[in-house]
CSV table of C-alpha atoms and ligand atoms in Angstrom, one decimal:
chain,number,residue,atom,x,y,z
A,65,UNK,CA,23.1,6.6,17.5
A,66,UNK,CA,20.8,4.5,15.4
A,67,UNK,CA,17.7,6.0,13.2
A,68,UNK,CA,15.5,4.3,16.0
A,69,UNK,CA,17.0,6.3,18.0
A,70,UNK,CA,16.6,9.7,16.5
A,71,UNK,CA,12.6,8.9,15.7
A,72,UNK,CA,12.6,8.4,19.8
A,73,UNK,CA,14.0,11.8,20.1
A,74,UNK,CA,11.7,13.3,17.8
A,75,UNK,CA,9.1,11.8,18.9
A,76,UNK,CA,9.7,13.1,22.4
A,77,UNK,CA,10.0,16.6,20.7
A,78,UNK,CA,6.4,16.0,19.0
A,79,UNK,CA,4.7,14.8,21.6
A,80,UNK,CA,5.1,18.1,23.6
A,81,UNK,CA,2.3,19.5,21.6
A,82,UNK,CA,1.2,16.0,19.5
A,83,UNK,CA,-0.9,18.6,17.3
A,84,UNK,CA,-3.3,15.0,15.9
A,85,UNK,CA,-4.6,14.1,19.2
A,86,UNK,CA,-8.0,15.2,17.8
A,87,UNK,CA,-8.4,12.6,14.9
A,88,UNK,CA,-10.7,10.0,15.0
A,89,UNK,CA,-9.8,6.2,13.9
A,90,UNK,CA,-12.3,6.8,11.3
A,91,UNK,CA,-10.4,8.6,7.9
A,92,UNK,CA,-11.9,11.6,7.3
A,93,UNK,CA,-12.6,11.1,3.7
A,94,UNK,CA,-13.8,7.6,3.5
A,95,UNK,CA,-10.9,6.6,1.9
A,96,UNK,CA,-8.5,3.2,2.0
A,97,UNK,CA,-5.3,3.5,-0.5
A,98,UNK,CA,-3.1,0.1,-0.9
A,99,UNK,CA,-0.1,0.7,-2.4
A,100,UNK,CA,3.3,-0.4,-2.0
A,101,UNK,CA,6.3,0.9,0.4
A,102,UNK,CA,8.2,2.4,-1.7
A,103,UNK,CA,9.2,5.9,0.1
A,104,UNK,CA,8.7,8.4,-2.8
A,105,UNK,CA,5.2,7.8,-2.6
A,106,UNK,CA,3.4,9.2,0.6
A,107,UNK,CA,0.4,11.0,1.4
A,108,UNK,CA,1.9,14.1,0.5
A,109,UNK,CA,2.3,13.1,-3.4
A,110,UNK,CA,-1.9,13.0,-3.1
A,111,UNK,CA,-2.3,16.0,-1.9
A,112,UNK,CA,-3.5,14.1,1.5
A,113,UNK,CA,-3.6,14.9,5.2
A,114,UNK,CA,-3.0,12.8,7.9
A,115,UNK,CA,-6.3,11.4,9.2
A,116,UNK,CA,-7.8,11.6,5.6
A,117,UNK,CA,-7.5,8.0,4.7
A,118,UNK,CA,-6.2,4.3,5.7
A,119,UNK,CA,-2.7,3.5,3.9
A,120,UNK,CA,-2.6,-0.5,3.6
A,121,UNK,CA,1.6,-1.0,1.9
A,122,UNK,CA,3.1,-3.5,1.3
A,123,UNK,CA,6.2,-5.0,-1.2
A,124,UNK,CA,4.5,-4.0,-4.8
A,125,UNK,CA,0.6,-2.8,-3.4
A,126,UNK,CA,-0.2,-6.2,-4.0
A,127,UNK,CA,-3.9,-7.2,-2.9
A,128,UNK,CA,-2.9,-10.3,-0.4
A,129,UNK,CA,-4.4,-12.1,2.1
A,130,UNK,CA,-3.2,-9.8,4.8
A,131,UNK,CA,-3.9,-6.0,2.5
A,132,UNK,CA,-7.3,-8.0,1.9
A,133,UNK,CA,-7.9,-8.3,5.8
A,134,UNK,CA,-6.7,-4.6,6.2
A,135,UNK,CA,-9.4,-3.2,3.7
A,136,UNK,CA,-12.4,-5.1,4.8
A,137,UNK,CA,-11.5,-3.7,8.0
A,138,UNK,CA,-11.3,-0.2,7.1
A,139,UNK,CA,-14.7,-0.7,4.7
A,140,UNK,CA,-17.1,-2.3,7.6
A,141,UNK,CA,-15.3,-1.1,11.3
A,142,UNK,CA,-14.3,2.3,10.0
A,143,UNK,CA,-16.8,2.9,7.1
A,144,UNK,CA,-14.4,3.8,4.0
A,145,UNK,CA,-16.1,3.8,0.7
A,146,UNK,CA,-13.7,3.9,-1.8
A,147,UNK,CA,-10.2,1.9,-2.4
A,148,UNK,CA,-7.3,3.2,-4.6
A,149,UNK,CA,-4.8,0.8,-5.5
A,150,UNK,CA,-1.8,2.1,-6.4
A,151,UNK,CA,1.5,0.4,-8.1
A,152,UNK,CA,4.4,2.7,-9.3
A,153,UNK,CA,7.0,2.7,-12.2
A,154,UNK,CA,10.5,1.4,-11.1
A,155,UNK,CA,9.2,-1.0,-8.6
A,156,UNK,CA,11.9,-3.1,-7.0
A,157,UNK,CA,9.4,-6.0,-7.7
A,158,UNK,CA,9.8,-5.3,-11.6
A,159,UNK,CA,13.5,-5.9,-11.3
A,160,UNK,CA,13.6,-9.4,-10.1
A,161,UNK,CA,11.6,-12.6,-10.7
A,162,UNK,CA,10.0,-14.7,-8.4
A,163,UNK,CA,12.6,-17.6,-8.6
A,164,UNK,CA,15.6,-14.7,-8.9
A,165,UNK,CA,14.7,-13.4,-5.2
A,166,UNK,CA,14.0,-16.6,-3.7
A,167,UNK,CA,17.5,-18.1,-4.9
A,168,UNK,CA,19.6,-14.8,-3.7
A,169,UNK,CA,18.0,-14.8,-0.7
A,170,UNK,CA,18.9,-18.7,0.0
A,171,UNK,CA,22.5,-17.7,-0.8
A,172,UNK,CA,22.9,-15.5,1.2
A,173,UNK,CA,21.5,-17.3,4.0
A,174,UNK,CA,22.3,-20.6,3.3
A,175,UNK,CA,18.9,-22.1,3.9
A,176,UNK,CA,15.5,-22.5,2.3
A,177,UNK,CA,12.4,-21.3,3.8
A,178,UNK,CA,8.7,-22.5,3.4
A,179,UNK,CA,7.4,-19.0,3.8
A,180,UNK,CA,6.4,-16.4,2.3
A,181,UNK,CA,5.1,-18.5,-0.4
A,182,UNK,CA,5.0,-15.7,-3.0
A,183,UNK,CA,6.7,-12.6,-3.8
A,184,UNK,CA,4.7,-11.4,-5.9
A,185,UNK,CA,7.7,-10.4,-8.5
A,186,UNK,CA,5.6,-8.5,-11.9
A,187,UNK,CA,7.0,-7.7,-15.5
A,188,UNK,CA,4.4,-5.8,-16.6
A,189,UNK,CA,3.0,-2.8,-14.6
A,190,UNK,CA,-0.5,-1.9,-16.0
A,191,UNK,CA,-1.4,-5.9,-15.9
A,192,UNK,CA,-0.1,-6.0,-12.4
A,193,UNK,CA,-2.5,-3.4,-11.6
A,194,UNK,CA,-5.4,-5.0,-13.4
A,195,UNK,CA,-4.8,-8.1,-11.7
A,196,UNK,CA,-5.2,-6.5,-7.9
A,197,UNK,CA,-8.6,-4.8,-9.2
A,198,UNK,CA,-10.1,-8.1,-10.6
A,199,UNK,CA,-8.8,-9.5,-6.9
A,200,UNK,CA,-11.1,-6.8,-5.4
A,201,UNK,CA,-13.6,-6.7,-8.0
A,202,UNK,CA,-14.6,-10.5,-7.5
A,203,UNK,CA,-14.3,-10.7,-4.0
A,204,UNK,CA,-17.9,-11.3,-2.5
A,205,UNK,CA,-17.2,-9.4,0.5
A,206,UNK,CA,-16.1,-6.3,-1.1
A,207,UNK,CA,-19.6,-4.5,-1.8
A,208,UNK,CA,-20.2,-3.2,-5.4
A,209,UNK,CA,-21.5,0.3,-3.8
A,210,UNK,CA,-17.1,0.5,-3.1
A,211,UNK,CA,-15.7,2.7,-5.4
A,212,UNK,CA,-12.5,0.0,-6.3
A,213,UNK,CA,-10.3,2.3,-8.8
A,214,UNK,CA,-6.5,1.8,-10.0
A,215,UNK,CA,-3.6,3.5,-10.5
A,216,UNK,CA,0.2,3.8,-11.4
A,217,UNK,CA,2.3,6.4,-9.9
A,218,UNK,CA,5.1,8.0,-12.0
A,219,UNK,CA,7.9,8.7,-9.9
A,220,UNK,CA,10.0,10.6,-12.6
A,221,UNK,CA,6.7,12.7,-13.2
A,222,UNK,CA,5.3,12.7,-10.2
A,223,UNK,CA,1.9,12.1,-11.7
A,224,UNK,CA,-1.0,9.0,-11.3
A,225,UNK,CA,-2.8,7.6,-14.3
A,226,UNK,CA,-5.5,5.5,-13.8
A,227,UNK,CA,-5.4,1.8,-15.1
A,228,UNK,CA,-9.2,0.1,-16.5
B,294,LIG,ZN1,7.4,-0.6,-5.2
């Protein structure tokens, strides 16, 4: 049995009572987090509730074209008013280089590819963060009445500290 395979049958088991059918699309605390996929961060490490707030990941919480699209959606369709953006130590985007991951990845499959374009492979953590918030900070469609704040998660520690 694959893992898909066991989500189905717990699925099945959930939606006997599917406890959330009384959320609303819009998160209940007006909040949009982007942060990156790594699974030892998750709404439960913020002390959140499901419905509470949109969570945009992605490779690194890198603030792309697409995460970009996410968040302007969630700040004028579903009226959140402040974005966290959180990166974490021991990213597996701190561990390889831009040119390191696109090479492995042509060896193994034999073949270059034109896309993605970037990786968006970082050395340094707090200027990786500083670099998504000046993305957000400068965008002209991202009102200044948006709380834009940034973080990095400790996953030894458990704990955020906020980046300026
Ligand atoms: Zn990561």
């Amino acid at each position: 049995m694959s893992v898909i395979d066991e989500i189905l049958e717990a699925n099945e088991i959930y939606s006997r009572t599917h406890e959330l059918r009384r959320l609303t699309p819009r998160p209940a605390r007006k909040l949009a987090i982007l942060t990156c996929m790594d699974t030892r961060l998750s709404i439960r490490t913020l002390g959140l509730m499901t419905g509470d707030a949109h969570i945009i990941r992605n490779a690194g919480g890198i603030v792309t074209d697409d995460s970009l699209r996410s968040l302007l959606v969630s700040h004028y369709l579903l009226d959140t008013e402040e974005i966290m953006v959180i990166n974490h130590t021991d990213c597996g985007l701190m561990h390889t280089s831009e040119q390191e991951l696109r090479t492995r990845i042509q060896n193994r499959t034999g073949t270059a590819a034109i896309a993605p374009a970037f990786f968006f492979a970082f050395q340094n953590i707090e200027e990786n963060v500083r670099h998504q918030l000046q993305k957000l900070h400068t965008h002209p469609w991202i009102p200044k009445e948006v709380l834009v704040r940034g973080f990095v998660y400790d996953v030894s520690s458990g704990r955020l500290r906020e980046i300026k």
